[in-house]
PDB file of C-alpha atoms in Angstrom:
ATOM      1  CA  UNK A  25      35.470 -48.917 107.231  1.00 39.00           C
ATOM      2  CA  UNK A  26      34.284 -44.651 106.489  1.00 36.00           C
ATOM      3  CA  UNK A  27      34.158 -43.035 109.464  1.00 40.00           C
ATOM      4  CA  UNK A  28      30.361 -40.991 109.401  1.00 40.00           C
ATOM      5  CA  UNK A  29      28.580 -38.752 111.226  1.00 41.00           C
ATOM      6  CA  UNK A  30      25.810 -40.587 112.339  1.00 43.00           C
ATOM      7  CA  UNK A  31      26.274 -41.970 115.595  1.00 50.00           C
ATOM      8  CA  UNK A  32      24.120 -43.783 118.493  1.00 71.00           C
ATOM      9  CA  UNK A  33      21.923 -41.087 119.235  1.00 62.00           C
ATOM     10  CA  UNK A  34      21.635 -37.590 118.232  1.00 53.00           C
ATOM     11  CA  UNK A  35      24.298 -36.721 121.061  1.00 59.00           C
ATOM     12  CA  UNK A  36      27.225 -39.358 120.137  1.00 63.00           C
ATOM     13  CA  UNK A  37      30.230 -37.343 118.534  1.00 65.00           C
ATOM     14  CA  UNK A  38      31.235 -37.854 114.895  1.00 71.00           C
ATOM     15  CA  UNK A  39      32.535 -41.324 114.172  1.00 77.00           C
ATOM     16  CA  UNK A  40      36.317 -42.215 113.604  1.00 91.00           C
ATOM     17  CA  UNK A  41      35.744 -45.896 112.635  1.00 94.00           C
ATOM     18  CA  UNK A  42      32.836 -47.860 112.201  1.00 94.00           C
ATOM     19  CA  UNK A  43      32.545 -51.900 111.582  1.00 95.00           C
ATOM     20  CA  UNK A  44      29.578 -53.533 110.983  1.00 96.00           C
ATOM     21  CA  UNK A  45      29.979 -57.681 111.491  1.00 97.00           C
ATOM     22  CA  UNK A  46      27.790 -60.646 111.834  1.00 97.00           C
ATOM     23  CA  UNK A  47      26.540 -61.669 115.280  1.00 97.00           C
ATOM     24  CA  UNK A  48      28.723 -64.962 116.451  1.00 96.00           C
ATOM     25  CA  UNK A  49      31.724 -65.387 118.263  1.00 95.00           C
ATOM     26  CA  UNK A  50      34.169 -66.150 115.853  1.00 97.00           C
ATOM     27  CA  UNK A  51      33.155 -62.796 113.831  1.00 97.00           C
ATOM     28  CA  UNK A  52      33.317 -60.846 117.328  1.00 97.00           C
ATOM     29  CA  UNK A  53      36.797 -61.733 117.810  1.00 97.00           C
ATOM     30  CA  UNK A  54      37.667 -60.810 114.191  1.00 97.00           C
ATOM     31  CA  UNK A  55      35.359 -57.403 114.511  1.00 96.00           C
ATOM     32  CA  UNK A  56      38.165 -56.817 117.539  1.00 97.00           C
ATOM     33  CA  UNK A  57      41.101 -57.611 116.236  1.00 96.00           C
ATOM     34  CA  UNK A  58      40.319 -55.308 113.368  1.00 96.00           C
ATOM     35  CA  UNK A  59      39.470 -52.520 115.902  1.00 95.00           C
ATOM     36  CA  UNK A  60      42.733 -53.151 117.418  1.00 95.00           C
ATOM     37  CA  UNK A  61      44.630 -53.012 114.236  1.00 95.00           C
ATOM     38  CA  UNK A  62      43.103 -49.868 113.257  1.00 94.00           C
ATOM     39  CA  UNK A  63      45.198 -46.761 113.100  1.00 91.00           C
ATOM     40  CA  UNK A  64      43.107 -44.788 115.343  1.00 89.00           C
ATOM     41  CA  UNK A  65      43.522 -47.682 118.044  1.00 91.00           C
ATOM     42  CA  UNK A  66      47.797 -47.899 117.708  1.00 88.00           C
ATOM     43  CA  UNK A  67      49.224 -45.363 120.262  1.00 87.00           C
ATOM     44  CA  UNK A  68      46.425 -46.506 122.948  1.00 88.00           C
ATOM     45  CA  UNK A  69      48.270 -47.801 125.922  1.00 89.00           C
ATOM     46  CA  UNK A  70      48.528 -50.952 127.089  1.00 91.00           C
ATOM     47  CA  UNK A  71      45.563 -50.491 130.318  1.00 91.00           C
ATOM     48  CA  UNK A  72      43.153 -48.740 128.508  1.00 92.00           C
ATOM     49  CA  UNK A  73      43.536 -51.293 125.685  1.00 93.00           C
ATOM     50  CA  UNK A  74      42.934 -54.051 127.833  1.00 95.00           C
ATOM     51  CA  UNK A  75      40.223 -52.171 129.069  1.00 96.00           C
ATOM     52  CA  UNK A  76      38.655 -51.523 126.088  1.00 96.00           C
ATOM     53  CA  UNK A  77      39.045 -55.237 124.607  1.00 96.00           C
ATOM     54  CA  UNK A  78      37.613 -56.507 128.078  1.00 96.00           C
ATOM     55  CA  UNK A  79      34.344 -54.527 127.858  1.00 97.00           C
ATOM     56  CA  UNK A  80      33.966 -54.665 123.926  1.00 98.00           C
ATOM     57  CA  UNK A  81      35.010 -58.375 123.941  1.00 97.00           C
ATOM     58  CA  UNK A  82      31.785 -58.666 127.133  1.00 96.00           C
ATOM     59  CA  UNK A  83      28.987 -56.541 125.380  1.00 97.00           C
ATOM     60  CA  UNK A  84      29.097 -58.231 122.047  1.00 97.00           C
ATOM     61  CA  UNK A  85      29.540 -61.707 123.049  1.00 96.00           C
ATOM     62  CA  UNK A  86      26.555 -60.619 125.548  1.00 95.00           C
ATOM     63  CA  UNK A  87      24.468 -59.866 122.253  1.00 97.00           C
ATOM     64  CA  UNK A  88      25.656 -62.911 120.352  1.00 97.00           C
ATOM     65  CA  UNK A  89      24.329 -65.036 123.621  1.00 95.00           C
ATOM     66  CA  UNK A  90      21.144 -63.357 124.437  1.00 95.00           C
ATOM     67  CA  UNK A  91      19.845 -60.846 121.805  1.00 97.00           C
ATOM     68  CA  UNK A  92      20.654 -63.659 118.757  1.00 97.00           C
ATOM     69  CA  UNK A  93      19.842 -66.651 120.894  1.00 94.00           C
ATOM     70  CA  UNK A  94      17.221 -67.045 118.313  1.00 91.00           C
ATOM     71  CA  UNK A  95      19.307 -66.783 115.263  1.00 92.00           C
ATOM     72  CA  UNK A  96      21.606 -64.638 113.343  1.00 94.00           C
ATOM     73  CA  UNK A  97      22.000 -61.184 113.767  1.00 97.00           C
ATOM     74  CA  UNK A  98      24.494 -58.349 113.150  1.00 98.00           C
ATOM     75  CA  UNK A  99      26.577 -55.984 115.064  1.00 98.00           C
ATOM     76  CA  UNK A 100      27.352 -52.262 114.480  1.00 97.00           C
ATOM     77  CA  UNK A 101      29.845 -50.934 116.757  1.00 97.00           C
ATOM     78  CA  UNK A 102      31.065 -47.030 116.206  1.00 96.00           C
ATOM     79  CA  UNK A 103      34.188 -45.542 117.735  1.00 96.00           C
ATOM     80  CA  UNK A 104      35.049 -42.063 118.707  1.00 94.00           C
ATOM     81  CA  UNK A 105      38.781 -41.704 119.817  1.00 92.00           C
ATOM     82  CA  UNK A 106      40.027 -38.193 121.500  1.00 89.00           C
ATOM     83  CA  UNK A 107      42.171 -37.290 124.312  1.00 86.00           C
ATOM     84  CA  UNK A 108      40.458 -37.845 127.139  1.00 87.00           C
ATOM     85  CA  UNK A 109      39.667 -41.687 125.644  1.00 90.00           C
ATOM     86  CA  UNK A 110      37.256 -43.930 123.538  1.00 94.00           C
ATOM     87  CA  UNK A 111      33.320 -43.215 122.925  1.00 95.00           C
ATOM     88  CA  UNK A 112      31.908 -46.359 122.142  1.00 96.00           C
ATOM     89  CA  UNK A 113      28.339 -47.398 120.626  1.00 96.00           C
ATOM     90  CA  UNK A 114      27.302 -50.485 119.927  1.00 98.00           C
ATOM     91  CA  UNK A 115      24.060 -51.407 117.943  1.00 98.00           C
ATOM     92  CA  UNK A 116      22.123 -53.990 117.177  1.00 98.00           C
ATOM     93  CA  UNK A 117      18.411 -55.522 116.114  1.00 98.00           C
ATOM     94  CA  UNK A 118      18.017 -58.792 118.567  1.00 97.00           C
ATOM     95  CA  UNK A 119      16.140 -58.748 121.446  1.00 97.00           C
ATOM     96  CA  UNK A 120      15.780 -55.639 124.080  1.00 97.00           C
ATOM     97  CA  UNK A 121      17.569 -55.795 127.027  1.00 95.00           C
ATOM     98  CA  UNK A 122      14.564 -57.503 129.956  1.00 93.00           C
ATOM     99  CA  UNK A 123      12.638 -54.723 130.729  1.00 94.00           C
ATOM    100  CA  UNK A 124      14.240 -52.367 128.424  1.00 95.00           C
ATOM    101  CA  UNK A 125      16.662 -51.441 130.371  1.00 94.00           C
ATOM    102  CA  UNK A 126      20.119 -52.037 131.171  1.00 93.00           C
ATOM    103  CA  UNK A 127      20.973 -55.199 134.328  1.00 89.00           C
ATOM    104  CA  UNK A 128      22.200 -53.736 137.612  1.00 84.00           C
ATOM    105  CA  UNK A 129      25.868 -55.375 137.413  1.00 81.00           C
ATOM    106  CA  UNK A 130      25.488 -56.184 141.194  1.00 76.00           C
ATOM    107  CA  UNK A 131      27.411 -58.836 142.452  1.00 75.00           C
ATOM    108  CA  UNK A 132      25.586 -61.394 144.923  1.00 62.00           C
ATOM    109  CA  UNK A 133      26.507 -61.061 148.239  1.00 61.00           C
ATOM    110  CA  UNK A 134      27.063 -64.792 149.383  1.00 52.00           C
ATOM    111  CA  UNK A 135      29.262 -67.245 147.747  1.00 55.00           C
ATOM    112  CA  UNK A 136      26.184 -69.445 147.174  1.00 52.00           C
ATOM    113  CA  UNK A 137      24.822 -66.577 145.212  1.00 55.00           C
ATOM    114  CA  UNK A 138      27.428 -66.972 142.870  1.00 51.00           C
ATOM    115  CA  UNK A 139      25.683 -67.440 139.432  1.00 54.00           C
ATOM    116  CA  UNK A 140      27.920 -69.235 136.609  1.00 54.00           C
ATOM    117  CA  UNK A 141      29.217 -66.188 134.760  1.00 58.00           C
ATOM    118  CA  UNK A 142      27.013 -63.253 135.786  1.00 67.00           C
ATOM    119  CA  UNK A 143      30.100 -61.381 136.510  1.00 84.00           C
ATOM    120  CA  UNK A 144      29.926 -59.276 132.791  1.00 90.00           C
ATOM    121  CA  UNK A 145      27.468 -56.698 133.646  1.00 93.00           C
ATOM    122  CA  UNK A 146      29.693 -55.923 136.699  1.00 93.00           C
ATOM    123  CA  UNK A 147      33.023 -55.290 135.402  1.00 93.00           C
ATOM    124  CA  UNK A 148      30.986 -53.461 132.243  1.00 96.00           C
ATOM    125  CA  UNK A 149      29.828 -50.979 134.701  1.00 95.00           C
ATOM    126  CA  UNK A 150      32.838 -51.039 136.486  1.00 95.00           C
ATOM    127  CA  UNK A 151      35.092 -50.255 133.921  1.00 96.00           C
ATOM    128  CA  UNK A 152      33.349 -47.858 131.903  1.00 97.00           C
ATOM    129  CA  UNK A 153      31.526 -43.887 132.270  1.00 95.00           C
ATOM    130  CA  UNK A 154      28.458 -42.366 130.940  1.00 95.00           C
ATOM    131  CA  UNK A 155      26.777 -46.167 130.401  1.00 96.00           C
ATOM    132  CA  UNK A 156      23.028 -45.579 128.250  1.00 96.00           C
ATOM    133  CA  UNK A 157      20.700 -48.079 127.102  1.00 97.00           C
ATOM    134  CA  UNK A 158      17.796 -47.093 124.422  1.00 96.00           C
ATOM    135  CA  UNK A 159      15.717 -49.204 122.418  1.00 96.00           C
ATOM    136  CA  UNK A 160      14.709 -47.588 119.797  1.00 94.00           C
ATOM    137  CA  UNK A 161      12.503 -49.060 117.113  1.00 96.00           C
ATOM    138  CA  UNK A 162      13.818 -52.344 116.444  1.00 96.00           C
ATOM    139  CA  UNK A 163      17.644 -51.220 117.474  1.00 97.00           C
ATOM    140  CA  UNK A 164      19.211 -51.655 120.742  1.00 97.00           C
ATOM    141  CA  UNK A 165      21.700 -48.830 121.444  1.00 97.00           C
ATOM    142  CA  UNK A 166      24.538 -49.037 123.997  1.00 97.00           C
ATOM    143  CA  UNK A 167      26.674 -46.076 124.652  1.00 97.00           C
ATOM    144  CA  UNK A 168      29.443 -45.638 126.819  1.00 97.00           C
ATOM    145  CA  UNK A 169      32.951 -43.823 127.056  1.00 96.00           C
ATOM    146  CA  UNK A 170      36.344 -45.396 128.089  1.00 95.00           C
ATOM    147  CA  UNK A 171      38.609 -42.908 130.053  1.00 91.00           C
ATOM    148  CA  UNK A 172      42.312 -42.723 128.761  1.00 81.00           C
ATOM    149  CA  UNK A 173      43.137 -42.561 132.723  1.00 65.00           C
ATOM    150  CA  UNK A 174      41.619 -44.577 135.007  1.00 45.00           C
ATOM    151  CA  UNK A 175      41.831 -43.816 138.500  1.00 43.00           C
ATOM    152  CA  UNK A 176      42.258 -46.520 141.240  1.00 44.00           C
ATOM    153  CA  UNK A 177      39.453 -47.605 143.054  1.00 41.00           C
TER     154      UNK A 177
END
């Protein structure tokens, strides 16, 4: 897809690639295999690939589950690629996140506590920098960058 300059907020950098896809599983796993076959996406190592298909592959099946749960939808996702790693944004018109803002991506403390899945928010905030939540208008817009380094924890 034309790369643009009109990103997730009036702060996200121009765009390198942009794909706009329907809203269900099958389509999210074709929206990332055509990320990953991009030429922008070819030289990324191995980690930060993984990376980067673990958190894309968790927020848009998060918005196909809960946002959609009603019915179909659509997902825009925008990618910025420079040296120091990937600027994501991902944006779409289902429902806003509960209270309009994003989940704490705690884990519980007890093994009883242990909800089934749950575990998405978590490794989201884990694994990524500079994580922003806005509903604006009908949209919800989620930003966040992907280092090219990540340092152990």
């Amino acid at each position: 897809m034309p790369a643009d300059n009109i990103g997730c907020s009036s702060t996200f950098p121009a765009i390198d690639l942009r794909i706009d896809s329907p809203a269900d599983t099958v389509a999210v796993r074709h929206l990332l295999d055509t990320l990953f076959q991009a030429d922008i996406m070819q030289d990324l190592p191995d980690d930060q690939r993984g990376t980067a298909e673990l958190v894309l592959a968790e927020v848009m099946n998060n918005i196909v589950e809960h946002a959609y749960s009603n019915g179909p939808g659509s997902i825009d996702l925008r990618v910025m690629r420079d040296l120091a790693g990937l600027e994501c944004c991902i944006i779409d018109q289902g429902r806003p996140m509960p209270g309009r803002a994003l989940p704490s991506g705690h884990l519980p403390g007890t093994e009883e506590e242990l909800p089934e899945g749950g575990f998405g928010w978590f490794l989201i905030r884990s694994l990524t920098r500079d994580l922003h939540y806005q509903r604006n208008g009908s949209d919800n817009r989620l930003s966040f960058r992907l280092d090219a380094e990540q340092s152990p924890h």
